[in-house]
PDB file of C-alpha atoms in Angstrom:
ATOM      1  CA  MET U   1      18.641 184.753 -18.253  1.00 44.00           C
ATOM      2  CA  VAL U   2      15.988 186.194 -15.897  1.00 42.00           C
ATOM      3  CA  HIS U   3      16.583 189.895 -15.171  1.00 42.00           C
ATOM      4  CA  TYR U   4      15.656 191.438 -11.815  1.00 38.00           C
ATOM      5  CA  ARG U   5      15.577 195.212 -11.617  1.00 40.00           C
ATOM      6  CA  ALA U   6      17.343 196.958  -8.793  1.00 37.00           C
ATOM      7  CA  ASP U   7      14.255 199.001  -7.965  1.00 41.00           C
ATOM      8  CA  VAL U   8      12.309 195.973  -6.722  1.00 38.00           C
ATOM      9  CA  TRP U   9      14.293 196.096  -3.470  1.00 35.00           C
ATOM     10  CA  SER U  10      12.823 198.131  -0.646  1.00 40.00           C
ATOM     11  CA  LYS U  11      13.278 198.745   3.045  1.00 40.00           C
ATOM     12  CA  SER U  12      10.616 196.148   3.771  1.00 42.00           C
ATOM     13  CA  SER U  13      12.390 193.579   1.570  1.00 45.00           C
ATOM     14  CA  PRO U  14      16.134 194.319   1.837  1.00 48.00           C
ATOM     15  CA  LYS U  15      18.812 193.107  -0.536  1.00 45.00           C
ATOM     16  CA  PRO U  16      19.929 189.573   0.367  1.00 46.00           C
ATOM     17  CA  ASP U  17      23.440 189.221   1.747  1.00 49.00           C
ATOM     18  CA  GLY U  18      26.116 188.574  -0.832  1.00 47.00           C
ATOM     19  CA  ILE U  19      24.158 189.922  -3.840  1.00 43.00           C
ATOM     20  CA  GLU U  20      25.351 193.061  -5.534  1.00 44.00           C
ATOM     21  CA  VAL U  21      22.519 195.124  -7.014  1.00 42.00           C
ATOM     22  CA  GLU U  22      23.495 197.418  -9.871  1.00 41.00           C
ATOM     23  CA  ALA U  23      21.413 198.594 -12.810  1.00 41.00           C
ATOM     24  CA  GLU U  24      19.914 195.124 -13.011  1.00 40.00           C
ATOM     25  CA  LEU U  25      20.702 191.736 -11.545  1.00 38.00           C
ATOM     26  CA  GLU U  26      21.017 188.596 -13.658  1.00 41.00           C
ATOM     27  CA  LEU U  27      20.151 185.168 -12.343  1.00 37.00           C
ATOM     28  CA  PRO U  28      20.405 181.847 -14.168  1.00 40.00           C
ATOM     29  CA  ASP U  29      17.393 180.780 -16.210  1.00 44.00           C
ATOM     30  CA  ALA U  30      14.857 178.972 -14.066  1.00 41.00           C
ATOM     31  CA  THR U  31      11.143 178.771 -13.549  1.00 44.00           C
ATOM     32  CA  PRO U  32      10.391 182.100 -11.849  1.00 46.00           C
ATOM     33  CA  CYS U  33       9.942 181.704  -8.087  1.00 52.00           C
ATOM     34  CA  ASP U  34      10.159 177.937  -8.084  1.00 51.00           C
ATOM     35  CA  GLY U  35      10.312 177.948  -4.327  1.00 50.00           C
ATOM     36  CA  LYS U  36      13.628 179.851  -4.540  1.00 46.00           C
ATOM     37  CA  ALA U  37      12.562 183.451  -5.027  1.00 46.00           C
ATOM     38  CA  VAL U  38      14.989 186.102  -3.929  1.00 47.00           C
ATOM     39  CA  ASP U  39      12.039 187.873  -2.312  1.00 52.00           C
ATOM     40  CA  ASP U  40       8.339 188.466  -2.991  1.00 53.00           C
ATOM     41  CA  ALA U  41       8.889 191.667  -4.972  1.00 49.00           C
ATOM     42  CA  ALA U  42      11.443 190.049  -7.243  1.00 47.00           C
ATOM     43  CA  CYS U  43       9.191 187.028  -7.641  1.00 52.00           C
ATOM     44  CA  ALA U  44       6.274 189.198  -8.758  1.00 50.00           C
ATOM     45  CA  TYR U  45       8.480 191.075 -11.198  1.00 43.00           C
ATOM     46  CA  ALA U  46       9.790 187.843 -12.656  1.00 46.00           C
ATOM     47  CA  ARG U  47       6.282 186.547 -13.296  1.00 54.00           C
ATOM     48  CA  VAL U  48       5.266 189.758 -15.034  1.00 47.00           C
ATOM     49  CA  SER U  49       8.465 189.795 -17.112  1.00 47.00           C
ATOM     50  CA  ARG U  50       7.963 186.201 -18.277  1.00 49.00           C
ATOM     51  CA  ALA U  51       4.284 186.787 -19.084  1.00 46.00           C
ATOM     52  CA  ARG U  52       4.888 190.013 -20.993  1.00 51.00           C
ATOM     53  CA  GLY U  53       4.399 189.583 -24.712  1.00 47.00           C
ATOM     54  CA  ARG U  54       2.676 186.223 -24.530  1.00 53.00           C
ATOM     55  CA  PRO U  55      -0.829 185.801 -25.973  1.00 50.00           C
ATOM     56  CA  ARG U  56      -3.672 185.607 -23.485  1.00 63.00           C
ATOM     57  CA  ALA U  57      -4.525 182.111 -22.358  1.00 78.00           C
ATOM     58  CA  TYR U  58      -8.189 183.022 -21.828  1.00 84.00           C
ATOM     59  CA  ASP U  59     -11.170 184.498 -23.650  1.00 92.00           C
ATOM     60  CA  PRO U  60     -11.898 187.957 -22.141  1.00 93.00           C
ATOM     61  CA  GLY U  61     -15.621 187.698 -22.905  1.00 93.00           C
ATOM     62  CA  GLU U  62     -15.869 184.322 -21.222  1.00 95.00           C
ATOM     63  CA  VAL U  63     -14.030 185.661 -18.171  1.00 96.00           C
ATOM     64  CA  LEU U  64     -16.440 188.593 -17.935  1.00 96.00           C
ATOM     65  CA  ASP U  65     -19.453 186.272 -18.199  1.00 95.00           C
ATOM     66  CA  LYS U  66     -18.126 184.096 -15.385  1.00 95.00           C
ATOM     67  CA  ALA U  67     -17.284 187.107 -13.242  1.00 96.00           C
ATOM     68  CA  LEU U  68     -20.770 188.518 -13.854  1.00 94.00           C
ATOM     69  CA  LYS U  69     -22.359 185.345 -12.502  1.00 93.00           C
ATOM     70  CA  VAL U  70     -20.353 185.623  -9.293  1.00 95.00           C
ATOM     71  CA  PHE U  71     -21.166 189.301  -8.792  1.00 94.00           C
ATOM     72  CA  TRP U  72     -24.801 188.619  -9.642  1.00 92.00           C
ATOM     73  CA  GLN U  73     -25.059 185.814  -7.116  1.00 90.00           C
ATOM     74  CA  LYS U  74     -23.051 187.303  -4.246  1.00 92.00           C
ATOM     75  CA  GLY U  75     -23.117 191.044  -4.813  1.00 91.00           C
ATOM     76  CA  PHE U  76     -20.109 193.290  -5.297  1.00 92.00           C
ATOM     77  CA  ALA U  77     -18.971 193.643  -1.684  1.00 91.00           C
ATOM     78  CA  ALA U  78     -19.337 189.950  -0.818  1.00 93.00           C
ATOM     79  CA  THR U  79     -17.384 188.802  -3.880  1.00 94.00           C
ATOM     80  CA  SER U  80     -13.732 188.205  -3.097  1.00 94.00           C
ATOM     81  CA  LEU U  81     -10.790 187.977  -5.459  1.00 93.00           C
ATOM     82  CA  ASP U  82     -10.530 184.313  -4.543  1.00 95.00           C
ATOM     83  CA  ASP U  83     -14.141 183.863  -5.705  1.00 96.00           C
ATOM     84  CA  LEU U  84     -13.288 185.483  -9.022  1.00 96.00           C
ATOM     85  CA  VAL U  85     -10.109 183.461  -9.485  1.00 95.00           C
ATOM     86  CA  GLU U  86     -11.991 180.236  -8.807  1.00 96.00           C
ATOM     87  CA  ALA U  87     -14.905 181.113 -11.100  1.00 95.00           C
ATOM     88  CA  THR U  88     -12.845 182.386 -14.027  1.00 95.00           C
ATOM     89  CA  GLY U  89      -9.852 180.068 -13.776  1.00 94.00           C
ATOM     90  CA  VAL U  90      -7.561 183.075 -14.212  1.00 94.00           C
ATOM     91  CA  ASN U  91      -4.970 183.884 -11.567  1.00 93.00           C
ATOM     92  CA  ARG U  92      -4.809 187.200  -9.734  1.00 93.00           C
ATOM     93  CA  PRO U  93      -1.943 188.810 -11.694  1.00 94.00           C
ATOM     94  CA  SER U  94      -3.607 187.967 -15.009  1.00 93.00           C
ATOM     95  CA  LEU U  95      -7.008 189.211 -13.840  1.00 93.00           C
ATOM     96  CA  TYR U  96      -5.467 192.479 -12.716  1.00 91.00           C
ATOM     97  CA  ALA U  97      -3.419 192.860 -15.898  1.00 92.00           C
ATOM     98  CA  GLY U  98      -6.419 192.154 -18.124  1.00 92.00           C
ATOM     99  CA  PHE U  99      -9.263 193.856 -16.267  1.00 94.00           C
ATOM    100  CA  GLY U 100      -7.892 196.030 -13.460  1.00 93.00           C
ATOM    101  CA  ASP U 101      -9.002 195.834  -9.835  1.00 94.00           C
ATOM    102  CA  LYS U 102     -12.229 194.271  -8.587  1.00 94.00           C
ATOM    103  CA  GLU U 103     -14.264 197.421  -9.182  1.00 94.00           C
ATOM    104  CA  SER U 104     -12.994 197.723 -12.758  1.00 95.00           C
ATOM    105  CA  LEU U 105     -13.764 194.062 -13.419  1.00 96.00           C
ATOM    106  CA  TYR U 106     -17.267 194.546 -12.033  1.00 95.00           C
ATOM    107  CA  LEU U 107     -17.883 197.568 -14.249  1.00 95.00           C
ATOM    108  CA  LYS U 108     -16.643 195.722 -17.340  1.00 96.00           C
ATOM    109  CA  ALA U 109     -18.878 192.739 -16.520  1.00 96.00           C
ATOM    110  CA  MET U 110     -21.892 195.026 -16.096  1.00 94.00           C
ATOM    111  CA  GLN U 111     -21.094 196.810 -19.364  1.00 94.00           C
ATOM    112  CA  ARG U 112     -21.193 193.440 -21.085  1.00 94.00           C
ATOM    113  CA  TYR U 113     -24.536 192.645 -19.430  1.00 93.00           C
ATOM    114  CA  ARG U 114     -25.902 196.000 -20.551  1.00 92.00           C
ATOM    115  CA  ALA U 115     -24.648 195.526 -24.114  1.00 92.00           C
ATOM    116  CA  ARG U 116     -26.505 192.227 -24.264  1.00 91.00           C
ATOM    117  CA  THR U 117     -29.670 193.908 -22.982  1.00 89.00           C
ATOM    118  CA  ASP U 118     -29.297 196.748 -25.492  1.00 89.00           C
ATOM    119  CA  SER U 119     -29.047 194.202 -28.291  1.00 89.00           C
ATOM    120  CA  GLN U 120     -32.251 192.558 -27.099  1.00 87.00           C
ATOM    121  CA  LEU U 121     -33.989 195.937 -26.984  1.00 87.00           C
ATOM    122  CA  ASP U 122     -32.900 196.668 -30.545  1.00 86.00           C
ATOM    123  CA  ALA U 123     -34.540 193.459 -31.662  1.00 86.00           C
ATOM    124  CA  VAL U 124     -37.768 193.752 -29.687  1.00 88.00           C
ATOM    125  CA  LEU U 125     -38.676 197.460 -29.907  1.00 85.00           C
ATOM    126  CA  THR U 126     -39.728 197.156 -33.515  1.00 78.00           C
ATOM    127  CA  CYS U 127     -42.936 196.220 -35.253  1.00 67.00           C
ATOM    128  CA  SER U 128     -42.841 192.671 -36.609  1.00 60.00           C
ATOM    129  CA  GLY U 129     -46.004 192.814 -38.725  1.00 58.00           C
ATOM    130  CA  GLN U 130     -49.290 194.569 -39.367  1.00 66.00           C
ATOM    131  CA  ASN U 131     -50.948 192.770 -36.462  1.00 74.00           C
ATOM    132  CA  ASP U 132     -48.321 193.976 -33.997  1.00 83.00           C
ATOM    133  CA  THR U 133     -49.412 196.411 -31.291  1.00 91.00           C
ATOM    134  CA  VAL U 134     -47.575 198.486 -28.714  1.00 93.00           C
ATOM    135  CA  ARG U 135     -48.918 196.147 -26.054  1.00 93.00           C
ATOM    136  CA  SER U 136     -47.603 193.025 -27.802  1.00 92.00           C
ATOM    137  CA  ILE U 137     -44.190 194.634 -28.323  1.00 94.00           C
ATOM    138  CA  ILE U 138     -43.927 195.678 -24.675  1.00 95.00           C
ATOM    139  CA  ARG U 139     -44.986 192.207 -23.573  1.00 95.00           C
ATOM    140  CA  ARG U 140     -42.234 190.679 -25.710  1.00 93.00           C
ATOM    141  CA  TYR U 141     -39.785 192.973 -23.966  1.00 95.00           C
ATOM    142  CA  PHE U 142     -41.002 191.821 -20.557  1.00 96.00           C
ATOM    143  CA  ASP U 143     -40.852 188.176 -21.627  1.00 95.00           C
ATOM    144  CA  ILE U 144     -37.130 188.683 -22.272  1.00 93.00           C
ATOM    145  CA  MET U 145     -36.632 190.462 -18.943  1.00 93.00           C
ATOM    146  CA  ILE U 146     -38.462 187.742 -17.011  1.00 95.00           C
ATOM    147  CA  ASP U 147     -36.390 185.051 -18.727  1.00 92.00           C
ATOM    148  CA  THR U 148     -33.246 186.957 -17.727  1.00 91.00           C
ATOM    149  CA  TYR U 149     -34.387 187.520 -14.143  1.00 92.00           C
ATOM    150  CA  THR U 150     -35.502 183.971 -13.468  1.00 91.00           C
ATOM    151  CA  GLY U 151     -32.768 182.363 -15.584  1.00 79.00           C
ATOM    152  CA  GLU U 152     -31.423 178.875 -15.106  1.00 65.00           C
ATOM    153  CA  ALA U 153     -30.123 179.295 -11.554  1.00 64.00           C
ATOM    154  CA  GLU U 154     -31.664 177.263  -8.755  1.00 70.00           C
ATOM    155  CA  HIS U 155     -32.671 180.534  -7.123  1.00 80.00           C
ATOM    156  CA  PRO U 156     -33.696 183.432  -9.410  1.00 86.00           C
ATOM    157  CA  LEU U 157     -31.119 186.205  -9.439  1.00 87.00           C
ATOM    158  CA  GLY U 158     -33.325 189.103 -10.531  1.00 89.00           C
ATOM    159  CA  CYS U 159     -31.816 192.146 -12.253  1.00 90.00           C
ATOM    160  CA  ALA U 160     -28.020 192.293 -12.209  1.00 89.00           C
ATOM    161  CA  PHE U 161     -28.081 196.096 -12.041  1.00 86.00           C
ATOM    162  CA  MET U 162     -30.744 196.577  -9.394  1.00 84.00           C
ATOM    163  CA  CYS U 163     -29.646 193.656  -7.256  1.00 86.00           C
ATOM    164  CA  THR U 164     -25.926 194.453  -7.190  1.00 88.00           C
ATOM    165  CA  ALA U 165     -25.408 198.147  -7.948  1.00 88.00           C
ATOM    166  CA  LEU U 166     -27.954 199.797  -5.658  1.00 82.00           C
ATOM    167  CA  ASN U 167     -26.152 198.928  -2.426  1.00 82.00           C
ATOM    168  CA  GLU U 168     -22.763 199.944  -3.784  1.00 86.00           C
ATOM    169  CA  ALA U 169     -23.692 203.198  -5.536  1.00 85.00           C
ATOM    170  CA  PRO U 170     -23.440 205.428  -2.419  1.00 87.00           C
ATOM    171  CA  GLN U 171     -19.892 204.190  -1.704  1.00 89.00           C
ATOM    172  CA  HIS U 172     -18.548 203.941  -5.256  1.00 90.00           C
ATOM    173  CA  GLU U 173     -18.889 206.929  -7.565  1.00 93.00           C
ATOM    174  CA  SER U 174     -18.095 204.874 -10.669  1.00 93.00           C
ATOM    175  CA  ILE U 175     -20.884 202.396  -9.877  1.00 92.00           C
ATOM    176  CA  LEU U 176     -23.328 205.230  -9.158  1.00 92.00           C
ATOM    177  CA  GLU U 177     -22.453 206.816 -12.488  1.00 94.00           C
ATOM    178  CA  MET U 178     -22.926 203.510 -14.314  1.00 92.00           C
ATOM    179  CA  LEU U 179     -26.323 202.965 -12.653  1.00 91.00           C
ATOM    180  CA  GLN U 180     -27.559 206.468 -13.429  1.00 93.00           C
ATOM    181  CA  ASN U 181     -26.370 206.217 -17.020  1.00 93.00           C
ATOM    182  CA  THR U 182     -28.089 202.864 -17.484  1.00 92.00           C
ATOM    183  CA  ILE U 183     -31.410 204.174 -16.158  1.00 92.00           C
ATOM    184  CA  ASP U 184     -31.137 207.326 -18.287  1.00 94.00           C
ATOM    185  CA  GLN U 185     -30.451 205.295 -21.433  1.00 93.00           C
ATOM    186  CA  PHE U 186     -33.407 202.996 -20.769  1.00 92.00           C
ATOM    187  CA  ASP U 187     -35.633 206.059 -20.282  1.00 94.00           C
ATOM    188  CA  ILE U 188     -34.459 207.536 -23.579  1.00 94.00           C
ATOM    189  CA  ARG U 189     -34.957 204.290 -25.491  1.00 93.00           C
ATOM    190  CA  PHE U 190     -38.534 203.829 -24.322  1.00 95.00           C
ATOM    191  CA  GLU U 191     -39.476 207.504 -24.504  1.00 95.00           C
ATOM    192  CA  THR U 192     -38.351 207.555 -28.127  1.00 93.00           C
ATOM    193  CA  PHE U 193     -40.283 204.355 -28.841  1.00 93.00           C
ATOM    194  CA  PHE U 194     -43.506 205.713 -27.318  1.00 95.00           C
ATOM    195  CA  ALA U 195     -43.116 209.085 -29.043  1.00 94.00           C
ATOM    196  CA  GLN U 196     -42.868 207.341 -32.402  1.00 91.00           C
ATOM    197  CA  ALA U 197     -45.822 205.106 -31.545  1.00 91.00           C
ATOM    198  CA  ARG U 198     -47.919 208.155 -30.664  1.00 92.00           C
ATOM    199  CA  ASP U 199     -46.926 209.972 -33.873  1.00 91.00           C
ATOM    200  CA  MET U 200     -48.016 206.911 -35.837  1.00 89.00           C
ATOM    201  CA  GLY U 201     -51.321 206.655 -33.991  1.00 89.00           C
ATOM    202  CA  PHE U 202     -50.586 203.428 -32.097  1.00 90.00           C
ATOM    203  CA  ILE U 203     -51.221 205.010 -28.701  1.00 92.00           C
ATOM    204  CA  ARG U 204     -53.574 207.820 -27.700  1.00 92.00           C
ATOM    205  CA  ALA U 205     -52.542 211.402 -28.345  1.00 94.00           C
ATOM    206  CA  ASP U 206     -52.972 212.241 -24.649  1.00 95.00           C
ATOM    207  CA  GLN U 207     -50.497 209.575 -23.490  1.00 95.00           C
ATOM    208  CA  ASP U 208     -47.182 211.065 -22.421  1.00 97.00           C
ATOM    209  CA  PRO U 209     -44.152 209.128 -23.801  1.00 96.00           C
ATOM    210  CA  LYS U 210     -41.945 210.173 -20.867  1.00 96.00           C
ATOM    211  CA  ALA U 211     -44.500 209.033 -18.284  1.00 96.00           C
ATOM    212  CA  LEU U 212     -45.023 205.735 -20.118  1.00 97.00           C
ATOM    213  CA  SER U 213     -41.264 205.194 -20.257  1.00 96.00           C
ATOM    214  CA  GLN U 214     -40.887 205.802 -16.525  1.00 95.00           C
ATOM    215  CA  MET U 215     -43.709 203.385 -15.745  1.00 96.00           C
ATOM    216  CA  ILE U 216     -42.180 200.654 -17.921  1.00 96.00           C
ATOM    217  CA  ILE U 217     -38.737 201.126 -16.335  1.00 95.00           C
ATOM    218  CA  GLY U 218     -40.345 201.146 -12.889  1.00 95.00           C
ATOM    219  CA  LEU U 219     -42.086 197.867 -13.623  1.00 96.00           C
ATOM    220  CA  THR U 220     -38.839 196.440 -14.999  1.00 95.00           C
ATOM    221  CA  ALA U 221     -37.033 197.202 -11.729  1.00 93.00           C
ATOM    222  CA  ASN U 222     -39.981 195.906  -9.688  1.00 95.00           C
ATOM    223  CA  LEU U 223     -39.936 192.581 -11.534  1.00 96.00           C
ATOM    224  CA  GLY U 224     -36.191 192.229 -10.982  1.00 93.00           C
ATOM    225  CA  VAL U 225     -36.481 192.743  -7.236  1.00 92.00           C
ATOM    226  CA  ARG U 226     -39.497 190.435  -6.918  1.00 94.00           C
ATOM    227  CA  ALA U 227     -37.728 187.711  -8.914  1.00 93.00           C
ATOM    228  CA  ARG U 228     -34.754 187.941  -6.553  1.00 91.00           C
ATOM    229  CA  ALA U 229     -37.159 187.685  -3.622  1.00 92.00           C
ATOM    230  CA  GLY U 230     -38.574 184.433  -4.998  1.00 91.00           C
ATOM    231  CA  ALA U 231     -41.621 185.461  -7.049  1.00 93.00           C
ATOM    232  CA  SER U 232     -42.570 182.845  -9.634  1.00 92.00           C
ATOM    233  CA  ARG U 233     -42.429 183.402 -13.371  1.00 92.00           C
ATOM    234  CA  GLU U 234     -46.239 183.183 -13.460  1.00 94.00           C
ATOM    235  CA  THR U 235     -46.564 185.922 -10.843  1.00 96.00           C
ATOM    236  CA  LEU U 236     -44.276 188.199 -12.802  1.00 96.00           C
ATOM    237  CA  GLN U 237     -46.149 187.514 -16.042  1.00 96.00           C
ATOM    238  CA  ASP U 238     -49.466 188.332 -14.332  1.00 97.00           C
ATOM    239  CA  MET U 239     -48.036 191.695 -13.263  1.00 97.00           C
ATOM    240  CA  VAL U 240     -47.033 192.431 -16.845  1.00 97.00           C
ATOM    241  CA  ARG U 241     -50.417 191.432 -18.256  1.00 96.00           C
ATOM    242  CA  GLY U 242     -52.262 193.611 -15.750  1.00 96.00           C
ATOM    243  CA  THR U 243     -50.058 196.662 -16.232  1.00 96.00           C
ATOM    244  CA  THR U 244     -49.980 196.549 -20.031  1.00 95.00           C
ATOM    245  CA  ALA U 245     -53.745 196.095 -20.136  1.00 95.00           C
ATOM    246  CA  LEU U 246     -54.172 199.249 -18.025  1.00 94.00           C
ATOM    247  CA  LEU U 247     -51.751 201.241 -20.151  1.00 94.00           C
ATOM    248  CA  PHE U 248     -52.550 199.994 -23.643  1.00 92.00           C
ATOM    249  CA  GLY U 249     -55.931 198.274 -23.441  1.00 84.00           C
ATOM    250  CA  ALA U 250     -56.923 194.644 -23.142  1.00 69.00           C
TER     251      ALA U 250
END
């Protein structure tokens, strides 16, 4: 039997004639809302009741990756729920149940993007041999960023954070907080790296780790915007070579 709660009725969707609503209403087993729903509210409740307790029919990580691509391409505001449903293959009720509203889904997708970037930073901000230098390490970092920014899309998408979050931050406190936190964490990671490099004698004693970190993050954002605007991979690599030569020697 499919159970419909009495509290799904409202003034906007009154009780149908001839149906007595008590603590709960029982209808014969049937596919919920198979063109014969009592009303929209009851239909929605039936779908949720049937789905409750079943295992997910999708991979959450895969859904987030697909949602990220849509947000990255179109921006947060221009991305509709229909866009997300089409890209992920997950219907609206399931998306909402699994990830929350559009803003929550966006934040989760960006957290996944950031986690991937953090993992790449962990791998690259280390010395890989006695011939390694600060300049070579920083260039490896920028190689990864340029690969990410130019990607496999027909048109380069740039930085997912800078190219999607900046416009939305003034209107959405949660997005502003995420953006600020991401920038702060990048600053800390690089400032720590440069402080250790200075202590070990790999950069000059008069070079300020905080200033170096801010310049690297500034260049990172610059590359992301330029990639989105159509700059070639070669142009971006030239910018990196010139900047790292100025900062760390040729």
